[in-house]
Every structure is written in structure tokens, then in C-alpha cells.
Coordinates of C-alpha atoms in Angstrom, one line a residue:
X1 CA 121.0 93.6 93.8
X2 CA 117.3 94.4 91.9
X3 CA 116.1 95.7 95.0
X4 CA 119.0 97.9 95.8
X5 CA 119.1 99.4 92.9
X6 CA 115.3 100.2 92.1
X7 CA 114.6 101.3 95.6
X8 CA 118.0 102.7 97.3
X9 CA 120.2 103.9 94.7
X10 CA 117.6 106.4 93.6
X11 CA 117.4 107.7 97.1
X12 CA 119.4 110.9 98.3
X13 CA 121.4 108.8 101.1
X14 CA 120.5 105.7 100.3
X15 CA 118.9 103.2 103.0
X16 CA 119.4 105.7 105.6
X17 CA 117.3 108.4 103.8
X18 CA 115.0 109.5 106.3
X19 CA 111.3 108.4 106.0
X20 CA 109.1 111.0 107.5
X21 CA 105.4 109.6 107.3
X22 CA 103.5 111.1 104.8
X23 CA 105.7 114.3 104.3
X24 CA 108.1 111.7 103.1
X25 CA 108.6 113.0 99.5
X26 CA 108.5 109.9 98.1
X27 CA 106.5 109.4 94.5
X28 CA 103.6 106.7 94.3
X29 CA 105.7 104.4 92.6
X30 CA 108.4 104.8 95.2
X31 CA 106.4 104.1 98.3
X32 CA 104.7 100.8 96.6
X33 CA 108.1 99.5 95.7
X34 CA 109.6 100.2 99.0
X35 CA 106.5 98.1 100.6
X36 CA 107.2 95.6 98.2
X37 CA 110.8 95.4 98.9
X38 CA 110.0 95.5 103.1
X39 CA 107.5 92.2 102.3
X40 CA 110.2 90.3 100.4
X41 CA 112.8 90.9 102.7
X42 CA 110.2 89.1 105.5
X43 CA 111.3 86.1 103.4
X44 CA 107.4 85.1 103.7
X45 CA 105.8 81.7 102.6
X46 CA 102.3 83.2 101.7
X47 CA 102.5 87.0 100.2
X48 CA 99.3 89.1 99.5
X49 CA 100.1 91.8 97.3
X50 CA 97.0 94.0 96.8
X51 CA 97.4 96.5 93.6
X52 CA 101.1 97.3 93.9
X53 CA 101.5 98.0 90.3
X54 CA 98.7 101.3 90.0
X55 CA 101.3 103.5 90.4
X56 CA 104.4 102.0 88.3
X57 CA 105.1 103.0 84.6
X58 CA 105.1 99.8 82.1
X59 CA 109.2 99.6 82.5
X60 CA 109.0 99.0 85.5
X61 CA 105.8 97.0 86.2
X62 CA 107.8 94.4 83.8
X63 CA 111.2 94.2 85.6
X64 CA 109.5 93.9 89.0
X65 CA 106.8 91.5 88.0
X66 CA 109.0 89.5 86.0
X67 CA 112.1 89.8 89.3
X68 CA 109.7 88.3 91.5
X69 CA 107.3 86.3 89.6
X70 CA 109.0 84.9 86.1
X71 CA 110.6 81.7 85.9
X72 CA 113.6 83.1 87.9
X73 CA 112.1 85.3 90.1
X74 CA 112.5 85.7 93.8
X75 CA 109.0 84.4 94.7
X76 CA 109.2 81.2 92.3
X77 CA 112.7 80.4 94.1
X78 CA 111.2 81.0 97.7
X79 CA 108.4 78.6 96.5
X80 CA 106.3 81.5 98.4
X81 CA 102.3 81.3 97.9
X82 CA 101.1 84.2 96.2
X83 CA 97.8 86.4 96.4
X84 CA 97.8 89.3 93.2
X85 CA 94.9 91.8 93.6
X86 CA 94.9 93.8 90.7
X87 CA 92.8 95.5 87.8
X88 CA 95.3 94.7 85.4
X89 CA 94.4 91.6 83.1
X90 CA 97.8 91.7 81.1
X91 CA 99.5 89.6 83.8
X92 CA 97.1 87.0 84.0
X93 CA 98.9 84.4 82.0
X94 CA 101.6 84.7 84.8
X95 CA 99.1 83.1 87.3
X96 CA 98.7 79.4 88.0
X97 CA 94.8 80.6 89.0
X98 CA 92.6 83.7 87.9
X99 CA 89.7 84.0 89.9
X100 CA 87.4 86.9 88.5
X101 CA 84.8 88.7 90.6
X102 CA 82.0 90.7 89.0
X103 CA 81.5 93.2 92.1
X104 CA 78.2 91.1 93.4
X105 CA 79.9 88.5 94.8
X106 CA 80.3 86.1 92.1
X107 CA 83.3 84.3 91.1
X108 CA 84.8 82.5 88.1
X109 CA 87.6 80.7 88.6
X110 CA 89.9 79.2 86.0
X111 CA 93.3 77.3 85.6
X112 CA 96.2 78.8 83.4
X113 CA 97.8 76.1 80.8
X114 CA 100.8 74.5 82.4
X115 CA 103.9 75.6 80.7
X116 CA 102.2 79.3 78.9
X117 CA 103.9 81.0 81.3
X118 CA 107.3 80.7 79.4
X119 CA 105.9 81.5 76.3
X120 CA 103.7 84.7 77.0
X121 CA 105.9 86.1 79.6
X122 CA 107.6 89.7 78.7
X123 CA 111.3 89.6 77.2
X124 CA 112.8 89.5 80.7
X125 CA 115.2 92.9 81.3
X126 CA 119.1 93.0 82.6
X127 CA 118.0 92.9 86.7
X128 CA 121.2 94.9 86.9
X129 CA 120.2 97.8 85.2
X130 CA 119.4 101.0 87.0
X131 CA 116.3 102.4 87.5
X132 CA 117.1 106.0 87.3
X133 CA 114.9 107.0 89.6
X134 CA 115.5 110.8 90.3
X135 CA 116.5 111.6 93.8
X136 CA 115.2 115.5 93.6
X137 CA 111.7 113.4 94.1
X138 CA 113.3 112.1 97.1
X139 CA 113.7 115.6 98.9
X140 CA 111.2 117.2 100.9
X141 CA 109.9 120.3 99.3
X142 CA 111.6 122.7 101.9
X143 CA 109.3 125.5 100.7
X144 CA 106.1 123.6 101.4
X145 CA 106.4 121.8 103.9
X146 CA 108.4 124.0 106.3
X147 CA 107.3 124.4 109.8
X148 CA 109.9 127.5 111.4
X149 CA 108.5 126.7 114.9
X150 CA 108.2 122.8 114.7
X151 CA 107.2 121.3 117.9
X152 CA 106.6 124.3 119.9
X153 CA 103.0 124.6 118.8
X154 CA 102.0 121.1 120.8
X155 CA 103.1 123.4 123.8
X156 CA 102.3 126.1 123.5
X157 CA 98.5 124.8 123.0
X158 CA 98.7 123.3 126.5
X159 CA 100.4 125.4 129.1
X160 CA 100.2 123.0 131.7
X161 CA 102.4 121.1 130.0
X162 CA 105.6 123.5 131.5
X163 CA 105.7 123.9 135.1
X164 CA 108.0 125.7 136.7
X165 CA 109.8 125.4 140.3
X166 CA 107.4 126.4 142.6
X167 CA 110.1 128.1 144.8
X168 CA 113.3 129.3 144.4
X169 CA 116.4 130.5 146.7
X170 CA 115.8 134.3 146.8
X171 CA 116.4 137.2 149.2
X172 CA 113.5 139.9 150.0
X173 CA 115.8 142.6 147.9
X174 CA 115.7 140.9 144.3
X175 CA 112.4 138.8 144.5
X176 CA 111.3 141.2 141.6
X177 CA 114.2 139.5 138.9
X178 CA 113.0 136.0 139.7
X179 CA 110.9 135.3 136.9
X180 CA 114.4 136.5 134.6
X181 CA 116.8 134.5 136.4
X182 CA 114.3 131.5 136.5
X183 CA 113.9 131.8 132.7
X184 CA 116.6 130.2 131.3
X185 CA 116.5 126.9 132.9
X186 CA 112.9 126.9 131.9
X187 CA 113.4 127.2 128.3
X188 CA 116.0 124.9 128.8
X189 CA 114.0 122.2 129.8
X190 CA 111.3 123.1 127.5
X191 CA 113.4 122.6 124.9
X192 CA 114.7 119.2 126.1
X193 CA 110.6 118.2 125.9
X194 CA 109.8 119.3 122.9
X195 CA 112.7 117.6 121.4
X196 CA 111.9 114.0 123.3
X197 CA 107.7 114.3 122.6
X198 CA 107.6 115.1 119.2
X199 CA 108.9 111.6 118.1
X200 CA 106.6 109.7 120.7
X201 CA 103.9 111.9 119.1
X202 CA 105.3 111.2 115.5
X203 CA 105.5 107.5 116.3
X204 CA 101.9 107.1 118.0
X205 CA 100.6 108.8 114.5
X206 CA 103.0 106.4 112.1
X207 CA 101.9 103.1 114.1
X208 CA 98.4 104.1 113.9
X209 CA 98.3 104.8 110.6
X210 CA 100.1 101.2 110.1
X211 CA 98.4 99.2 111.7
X212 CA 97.8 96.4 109.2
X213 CA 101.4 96.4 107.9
X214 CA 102.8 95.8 111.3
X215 CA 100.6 93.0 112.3
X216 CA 101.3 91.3 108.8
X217 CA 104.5 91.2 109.4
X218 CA 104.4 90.7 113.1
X219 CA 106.3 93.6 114.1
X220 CA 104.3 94.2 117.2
X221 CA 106.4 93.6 120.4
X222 CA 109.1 95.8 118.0
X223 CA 106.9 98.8 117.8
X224 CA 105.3 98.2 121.4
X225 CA 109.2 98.2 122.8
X226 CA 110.1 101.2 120.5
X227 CA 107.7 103.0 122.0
X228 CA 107.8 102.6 125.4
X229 CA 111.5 103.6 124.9
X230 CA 109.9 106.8 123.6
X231 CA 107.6 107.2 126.4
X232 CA 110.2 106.6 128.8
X233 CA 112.5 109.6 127.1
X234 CA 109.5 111.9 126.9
X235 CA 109.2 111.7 130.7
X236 CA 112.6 113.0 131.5
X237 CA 112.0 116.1 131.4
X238 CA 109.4 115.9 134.3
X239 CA 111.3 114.0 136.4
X240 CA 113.9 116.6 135.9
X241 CA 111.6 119.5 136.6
X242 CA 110.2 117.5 139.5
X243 CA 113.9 117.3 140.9
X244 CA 114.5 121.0 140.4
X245 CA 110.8 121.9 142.6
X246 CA 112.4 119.2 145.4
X247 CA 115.8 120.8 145.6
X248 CA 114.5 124.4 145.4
X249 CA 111.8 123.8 148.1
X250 CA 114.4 122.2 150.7
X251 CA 117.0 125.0 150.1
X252 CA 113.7 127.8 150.6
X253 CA 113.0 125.8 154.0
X254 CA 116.3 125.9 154.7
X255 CA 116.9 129.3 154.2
X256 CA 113.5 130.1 156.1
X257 CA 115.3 128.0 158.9
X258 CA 117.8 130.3 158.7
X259 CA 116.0 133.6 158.9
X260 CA 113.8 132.2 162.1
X261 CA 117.3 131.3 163.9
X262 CA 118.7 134.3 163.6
X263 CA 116.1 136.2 164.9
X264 CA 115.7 133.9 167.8
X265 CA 119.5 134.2 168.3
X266 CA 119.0 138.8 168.2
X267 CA 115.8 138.2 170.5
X268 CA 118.4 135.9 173.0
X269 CA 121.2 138.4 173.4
X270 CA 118.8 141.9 173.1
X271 CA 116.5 139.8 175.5
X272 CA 116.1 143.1 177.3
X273 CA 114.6 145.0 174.6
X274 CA 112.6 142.5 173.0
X275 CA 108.7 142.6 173.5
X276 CA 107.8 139.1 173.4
X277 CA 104.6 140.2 171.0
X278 CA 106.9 141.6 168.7
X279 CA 109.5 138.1 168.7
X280 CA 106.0 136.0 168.5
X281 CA 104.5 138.2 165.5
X282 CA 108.2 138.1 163.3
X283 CA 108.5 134.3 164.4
X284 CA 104.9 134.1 162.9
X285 CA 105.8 135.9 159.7
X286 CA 108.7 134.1 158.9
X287 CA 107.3 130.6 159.3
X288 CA 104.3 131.6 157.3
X289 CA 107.1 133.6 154.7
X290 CA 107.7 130.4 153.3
X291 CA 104.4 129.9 151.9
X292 CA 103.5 133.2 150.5
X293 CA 106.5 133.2 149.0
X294 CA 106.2 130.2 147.2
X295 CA 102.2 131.1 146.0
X296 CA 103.8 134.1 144.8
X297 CA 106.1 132.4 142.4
X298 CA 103.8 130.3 141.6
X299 CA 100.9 132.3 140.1
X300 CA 103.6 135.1 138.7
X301 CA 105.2 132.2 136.5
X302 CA 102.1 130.7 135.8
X303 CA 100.9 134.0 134.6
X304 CA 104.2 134.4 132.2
X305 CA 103.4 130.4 131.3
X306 CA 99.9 131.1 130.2
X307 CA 100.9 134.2 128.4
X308 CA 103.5 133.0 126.5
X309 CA 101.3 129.9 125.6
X310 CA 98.6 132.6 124.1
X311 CA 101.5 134.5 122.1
X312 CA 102.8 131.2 120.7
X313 CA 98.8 130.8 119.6
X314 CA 98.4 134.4 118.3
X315 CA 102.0 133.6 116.6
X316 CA 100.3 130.2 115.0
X317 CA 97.0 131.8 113.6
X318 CA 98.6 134.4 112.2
X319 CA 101.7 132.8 110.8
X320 CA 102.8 134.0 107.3
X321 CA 102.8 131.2 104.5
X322 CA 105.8 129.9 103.6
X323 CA 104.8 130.7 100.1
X324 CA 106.0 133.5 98.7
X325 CA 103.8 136.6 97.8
X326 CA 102.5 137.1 93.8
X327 CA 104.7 139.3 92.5
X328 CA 101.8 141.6 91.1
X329 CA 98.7 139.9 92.4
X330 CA 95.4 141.0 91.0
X331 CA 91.7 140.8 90.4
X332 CA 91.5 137.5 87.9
X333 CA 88.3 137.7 85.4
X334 CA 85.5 136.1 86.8
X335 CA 85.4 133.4 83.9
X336 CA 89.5 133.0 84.3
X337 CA 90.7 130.3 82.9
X338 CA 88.3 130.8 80.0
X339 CA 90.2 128.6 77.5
X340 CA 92.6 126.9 79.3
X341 CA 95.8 127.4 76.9
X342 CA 99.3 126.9 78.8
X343 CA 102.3 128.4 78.1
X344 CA 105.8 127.1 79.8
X345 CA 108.7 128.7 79.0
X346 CA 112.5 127.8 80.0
X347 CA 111.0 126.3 83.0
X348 CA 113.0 125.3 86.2
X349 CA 112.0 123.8 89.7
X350 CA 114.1 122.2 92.5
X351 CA 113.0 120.7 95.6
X352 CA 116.5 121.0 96.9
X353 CA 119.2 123.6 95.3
X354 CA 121.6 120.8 94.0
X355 CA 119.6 118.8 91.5
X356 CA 116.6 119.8 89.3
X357 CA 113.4 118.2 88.9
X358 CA 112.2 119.9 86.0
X359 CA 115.1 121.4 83.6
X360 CA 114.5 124.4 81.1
X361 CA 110.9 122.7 80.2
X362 CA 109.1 124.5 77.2
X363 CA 105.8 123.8 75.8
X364 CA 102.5 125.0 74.3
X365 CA 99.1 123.5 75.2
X366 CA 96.5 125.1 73.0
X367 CA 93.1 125.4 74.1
X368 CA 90.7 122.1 74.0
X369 CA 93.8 119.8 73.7
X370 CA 93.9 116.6 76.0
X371 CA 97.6 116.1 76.7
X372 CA 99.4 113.1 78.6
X373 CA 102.5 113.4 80.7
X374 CA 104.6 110.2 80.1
X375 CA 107.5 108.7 82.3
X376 CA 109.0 107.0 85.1
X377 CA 108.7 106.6 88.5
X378 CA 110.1 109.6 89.9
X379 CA 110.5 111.2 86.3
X380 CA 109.2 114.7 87.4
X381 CA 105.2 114.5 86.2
X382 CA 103.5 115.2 89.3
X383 CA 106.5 118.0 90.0
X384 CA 105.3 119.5 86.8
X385 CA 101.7 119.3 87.8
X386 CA 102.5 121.5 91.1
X387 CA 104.2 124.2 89.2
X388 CA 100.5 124.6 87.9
X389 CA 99.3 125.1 91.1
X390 CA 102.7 127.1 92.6
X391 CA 103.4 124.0 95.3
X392 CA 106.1 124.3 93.8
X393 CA 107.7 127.7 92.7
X394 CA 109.8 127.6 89.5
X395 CA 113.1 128.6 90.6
X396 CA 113.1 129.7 86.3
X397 CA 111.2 130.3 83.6
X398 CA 107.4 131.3 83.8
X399 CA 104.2 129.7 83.1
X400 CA 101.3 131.8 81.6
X401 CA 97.7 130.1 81.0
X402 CA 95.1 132.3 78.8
X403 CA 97.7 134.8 79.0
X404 CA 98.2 135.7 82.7
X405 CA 101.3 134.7 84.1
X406 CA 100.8 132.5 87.8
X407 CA 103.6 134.2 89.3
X408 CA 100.9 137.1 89.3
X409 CA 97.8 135.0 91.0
X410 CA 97.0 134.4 94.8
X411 CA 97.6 130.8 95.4
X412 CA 94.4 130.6 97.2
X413 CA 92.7 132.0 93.9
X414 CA 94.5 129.8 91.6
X415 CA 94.1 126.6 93.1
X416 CA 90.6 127.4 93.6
X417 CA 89.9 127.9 89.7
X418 CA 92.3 125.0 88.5
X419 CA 90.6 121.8 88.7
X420 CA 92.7 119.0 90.3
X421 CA 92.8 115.2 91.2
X422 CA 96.2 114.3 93.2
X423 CA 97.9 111.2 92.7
X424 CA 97.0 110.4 97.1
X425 CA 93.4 110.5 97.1
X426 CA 92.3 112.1 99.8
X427 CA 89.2 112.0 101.9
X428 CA 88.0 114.0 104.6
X429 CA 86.5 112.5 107.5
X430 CA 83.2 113.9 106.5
X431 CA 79.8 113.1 104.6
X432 CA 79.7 112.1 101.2
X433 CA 78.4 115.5 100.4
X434 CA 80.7 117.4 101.7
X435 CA 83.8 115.5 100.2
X436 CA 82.4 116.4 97.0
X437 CA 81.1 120.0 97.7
X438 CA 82.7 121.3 100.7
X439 CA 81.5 124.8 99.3
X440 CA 77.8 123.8 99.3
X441 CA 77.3 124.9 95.8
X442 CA 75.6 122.5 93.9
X443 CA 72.0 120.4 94.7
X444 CA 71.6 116.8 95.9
X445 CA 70.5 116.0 92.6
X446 CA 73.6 116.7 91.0
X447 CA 76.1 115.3 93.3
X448 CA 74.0 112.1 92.7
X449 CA 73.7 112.4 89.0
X450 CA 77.8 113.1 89.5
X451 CA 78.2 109.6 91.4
X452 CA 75.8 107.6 89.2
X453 CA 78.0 108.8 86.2
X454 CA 81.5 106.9 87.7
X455 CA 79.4 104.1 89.1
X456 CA 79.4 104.9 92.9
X457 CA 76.2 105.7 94.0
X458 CA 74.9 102.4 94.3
X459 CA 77.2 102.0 97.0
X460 CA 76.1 105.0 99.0
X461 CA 72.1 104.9 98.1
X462 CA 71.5 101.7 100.2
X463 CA 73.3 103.4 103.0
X464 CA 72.9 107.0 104.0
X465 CA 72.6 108.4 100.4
X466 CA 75.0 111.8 100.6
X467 CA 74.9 111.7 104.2
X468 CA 77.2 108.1 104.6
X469 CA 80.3 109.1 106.5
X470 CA 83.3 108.1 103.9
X471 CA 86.0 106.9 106.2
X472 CA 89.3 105.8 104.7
X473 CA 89.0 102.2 104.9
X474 CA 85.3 102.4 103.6
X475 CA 86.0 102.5 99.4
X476 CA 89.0 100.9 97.4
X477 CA 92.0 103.0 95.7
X478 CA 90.4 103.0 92.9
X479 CA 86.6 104.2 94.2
X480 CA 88.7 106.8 96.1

């Protein structure tokens, strides 16, 4: 019941909300508690849990540590083995062992007083309260993340991908509308392969990118089977198309067949007025009427396939956003924001039009002032963060900072004067330099003097210096 109500009641369709990899929509807080939830219901005997709590607000650190830890949690009932990572030294006094490292390798290890644990724990809450978790968190952000085209991009980048029927059934009179009659089973079939790829593609990416979590838990001859099923439905689509060149290329013989008996049959009965040159050359042409034919169709529809895929390209660079347009835009001031004083007024945003994840929000920041955002899981801070940077367009109200409202700013412009660190870090596949000036604006000595000031060049300087390629599993959450 504590896990249903944390993790699935606050969802929009409960366990069967759909999980979409990392456009999932799901808060920090949400996607450690629903790995949590996915260990515990392993029903494991050992349990490493490695920083789950970073992301949780104190309400809920305390119902979840003391759910599965305190003196009637789940864990203590399973009698499970239990590994806690964390920076946190608050819950130490709910550990039988602390073992403290000092980031060279040394350890100090020491033994908690039997029976403290009773006394120092948290006042334990009602496991059957709900968590309140807001479900317009839960929704993906139509308006950002919205791809019109989908899966048609992975096609049209390869046009070898679609082949077409390299002959079809056609009389001499109407070979010039076969590339329109042959067009709808094409994008038919098309269709039918984007539909059955994209999830083998999606489901390659996921596995990747989970690699650890599925051998922990020893889901390997799952994912393996789920994705040979995958495979196996992506390739229907060929064998279909394969079919359709079969089929068409006996009926063209056939009808070839056809053509060469019925001018054997005139030649028999006009025998008298048939040169035999003029039987052998037409004999000739039709046997060899099959082949031209069928090169014909081929390179015309392969002409129409490799112009279509360049369209679909053309269509791809050149997409609009899906963000709207300022409603004014114009030239900021060069030192814009100068200040940095924020004005929201009446403010509204929605991921989804039937529930609101900020409602009629009004505030004043004044200039120098450090402010903190307090609240839940799922409470609407980070929502409020990207109405800052218009990721999320107030369906409401209106924002002004130094006195120029953001509905009147490029995006580009404004995200590239606002300073931001998401709650995902992110890293590009890149040098250490160019993850912290992708611009190539600053020197070498201040990007170092930038890491020696949160304690991370050491770790770079023995390597490469600026030049060590940062790849994701190289620093910790917390160096990220």
C-alpha cells in the first residue's frame, strides 16, 4: 500500500502510465522512487541503494527511509542485507555500520550502539497517507517535446531502406501512371515499418542505456526475448515487400509469355506473310521486353525513393520549432539582464490542458536577492524554473525580468543570457573544455581556476588536464 500510493497514485493512469525513456516526464524524485519501488519488488536478500534520496524533499526522505529501514520497515522484515551510499550523515544512526571514506582511499569504519536506532529514529508518519504527488509532472510537455513527423525521419535518412517492386503487371499504353498506381501500397508498407522499427530502435536505446539495472536484477533472457520479438516484427515488412517483387515478377513473365504466344500464334496462321526476320526480331524484343521493362521501374521508382528521402531531409533541417514565435521580439541590451529583478504576475502553465502545474503564481524578486523554491516531489519547482526559460509557455499571466517581458525575447536569446544548472546533469561526449565552454570564450587558465574552485581539477590534472574526455560513467552525480 506505501508504494502504491507514493509511486502510482500520483501518476496520470496509474501503473500503466507509459514510461517513455528519458522524455518520460517524470520529476527526479519520481524516477528514484520508482527504481526504488522496481528493487523492492525483486524481493532481494542483498540491496545496494546508491544516493536515492538527492532528489527527495525531507517529507519524504523520512516516510521512505523510515518504510523500508525503521523498526517495521520492509527491508528489516525481509531480513535483506543493505548497502546505503549517500552524502547525507543524518541517517547514520539508522545503520548497524558507517564506514566513512575520505576520497583517497581511506576508511574508518565504526559500529552503531545496539538499540539507538529506536531512540533517534524520526516520529514514524501514517504509511497510508498520500503523497500528493501532482500528476501534471507526470505528462509530457506536448509543446516541447512534440515530433509532427515521428519515425519518418529514420527513413527518410536512408532511402534504401524502402524498395519497391521491381516489376509490376502493366500494358505498353499506361506504363507512364505506374509510379501513381504503385504509390499507395508503398506508403502503405512504409508505414507498417516505421510503425514496427521505431520500438526495436527505442528498445535497443532503453537497454543500452540500462544496462546495469537489468543485469542487477537479472532481467537479461527477458530483454534478449523482448527483443528478438521486436526484431522479428520489424522484418515483416520486408518479407512482405519481398513477396509483392516475387508475385509481380511471375505475373510480368507470365504476361511476357503471353505477348510471345500470341505472336507466334498471328506468325502460324499469316505464315504467308510473315518474313521470318521480322517474327525473329519481335520474338527477340519481347523476350528481352521483360527486362527493360523491369530496369525501367526500377530506377524511375528509385529516382521518386531518393527524392522523396531528400524532401523528407530538406523538411527536417528546416522544420519550424514547436515553440511559438515572441510576440514582439527585439534587440535585448547588450548587458540584459543587468540586475536580475523578476516579476511574475497571475502566472499559469499546464503541461496538459486538464490540470495546472503552476496556478495564478505572483511574486517579486528584487535585484541581488537569493531566493529558494521549497516543496515536494512533483510540487511544480522545476515547472517554474522553465517558465524562466519559455520550455514552458505560461498558458496565463506574464513574467517580466529588469522590465522586459519574456514573451517578447527569442528563446535562443534568452536561454543564452539566463544562466542555468538542470536538475539532469548533463554532459556532452566531449573534452572537459568544451563541456564547460562550448563557445570558446574564456582561457585555459580560467576554466582551471573554475574547477579548482568546486574541487575537481585534481581529478582532471593527473589525466589529460582540459583535454580528458568526460564520459558519463567517468564522475559521480554529485561531480556532474
Amino acid at each position: 500500500m506505501f508504494w502504491k500510493k507514493i509511486l502510482v497514485m500520483g501518476l496520470p493512469n496509474g501503473d500503466n502510465t507509459l514510461v517513455e525513456g528519458q522524455s518520460s516526464g517524470l520529476t527526479g524524485g519520481q524516477k528514484q522512487r520508482l527504481n526504488i519501488a522496481r528493487a523492492l519488488y525483486h524481493r532481494p536478500q542483498l540491496i545496494l541503494f546508491d544516493d536515492v534520496l538527492s532528489a527527495l524533499d525531507v517529507k519524504t526522505e523520512i516516510q521512505i527511509m523510515t518504510g523500508l529501514l525503521g523498526r517495521d520497515g520492509l527491508l528489516s522484515k525481509l531480513g535483506a542485507t543493505v548497502l546505503f551510499v549517500t552524502h547525507s550523515t543524518h541517517w547514520e544512526t539508522i545503520a548497524d555500520s558507517v564506514i566513512t571514506l575520505d576520497g583517497s582511499g581511506n576508511t574508518t569504519k565504526r559500529s552503531n550502539i545496539p538499540g539507538l536506532q529506536g531512540k533517534v529514529l524520526p516520529t514514524e508518519f501514517n504509511l497510508r497517507h498520500s503523497m500528493d504527488l501532482k500528476s501534471s509532472e507526470n505528462v509530457k510537455a506536448d509543446q516541447i517535446l512534440e515530433n509532427p513527423s515521428g519515425g519518418e525521419n529514420s527513413q527518410a535518412i536512408d532511402a534504401s531502406n524502402v524498395r519497391l517492386p521491381e516489376t509490376l503487371v502493366v500494358s505498353e499504353a499506361h506504363i507512364v501512371d505506374i509510379p501513381q498506381h504503385e504509390s499507395d501500397s508503398r506508403d502503405y508498407l512504409q508505414v507498417i515499418e516505421l510503425k514496427l522499427r521505431s520500438p526495436m530502435y527505442s528498445h535497443f536505446m532503453e537497454t543500452l542505456n540500462g544496462l546495469s539495472s537489468i543485469r542487477v536484477l537479472g532481467w537479461q533472457e527477458r530483454v534478449t526475448d523482448s527483443m528478438i520479438e521486436k526484431v522479428d516484427r520489424s522484418q515483416v515488412p520486408d518479407y512482405l515487400l519481398y513477396c509483392a517483387q516475387r508475385w509481380l515478377q511471375l505475373v510480368l513473365d507470365l504476361v511476357v509469355a503471353a505477348l510471345a504466344i500470341i505472336v507466334i500464334t498471328l506468325a502460324i496462321k499469316l505464315h504467308r506473310s510473315t518474313n521470318p526476320g521480322s517474327l525473329s526480331l519481335s520474338l527477340n524484343n519481347i523476350l528481352s521486353f521483360n527486362e527493360t521493362l523491369s530496369f525501367l521501374l526500377q530506377y524511375w521508382t528509385q529516382l521518386e525513393i531518393s527524392l522523396g528521402a531528400i524532401s523528407r531531409t530538406r523538411e527536417f533541417a528546416h522544420r519550424k520549432l514547436s515553440e511559438p514565435k515572441s510576440l514582439s521580439p527585439f534587440t535585448l541590451p547588450p548587458n540584459w539582464p543587468e540586475h536580475g529583478s523578476i516579476e511574475i504576475r497571475n502566472l499559469n502553465a499546464s503541461y496538459a490542458p486538464s490540470t495546472l502545474a503552476l496556478n495564478n503564481i505572483t511574486l517579486s524578486i528584487h535585484a541581488g536577492e537569493k531566493i529558494g523554491f521549497c516543496g515536494r516531489s512533483g510540487s511544480g519547482k522545476s515547472s517554474l524554473l522553465s517558465t524562466l526559460l519559455r520550455l514552458l509557455e505560461p498558458s496565463s499571466g506574464s513574467i517580466t525580468i529588469d522590465g522586459i517581458d519574456l514573451s517578447t525575447i527569442n528563446h535562443q536569446t534568452l536561454r543564452e543570457r539566463l544562466l542555468t544548472v538542470p536538475q539532469d546533469a548533463f554532459l556532452i561526449q566531449q573534452t572537459i573544455r568544451y563541456n564547460l565552454d562550448p563557445l570558446a570564450q574564456y582561457t585555459d587558465s580560467q576554466l582551471i581556476a573554475a574547477l579548482q574552485k568546486v574541487y575537481l581539477w585534481s581529478l582532471f590534472s593527473p589525466l589529460n588536464g582540459l583535454a580528458t574526455i568526460a564520459p558519463s560513467n567517468f564522475l559521480s552525480q554529485g561531480q556532474k
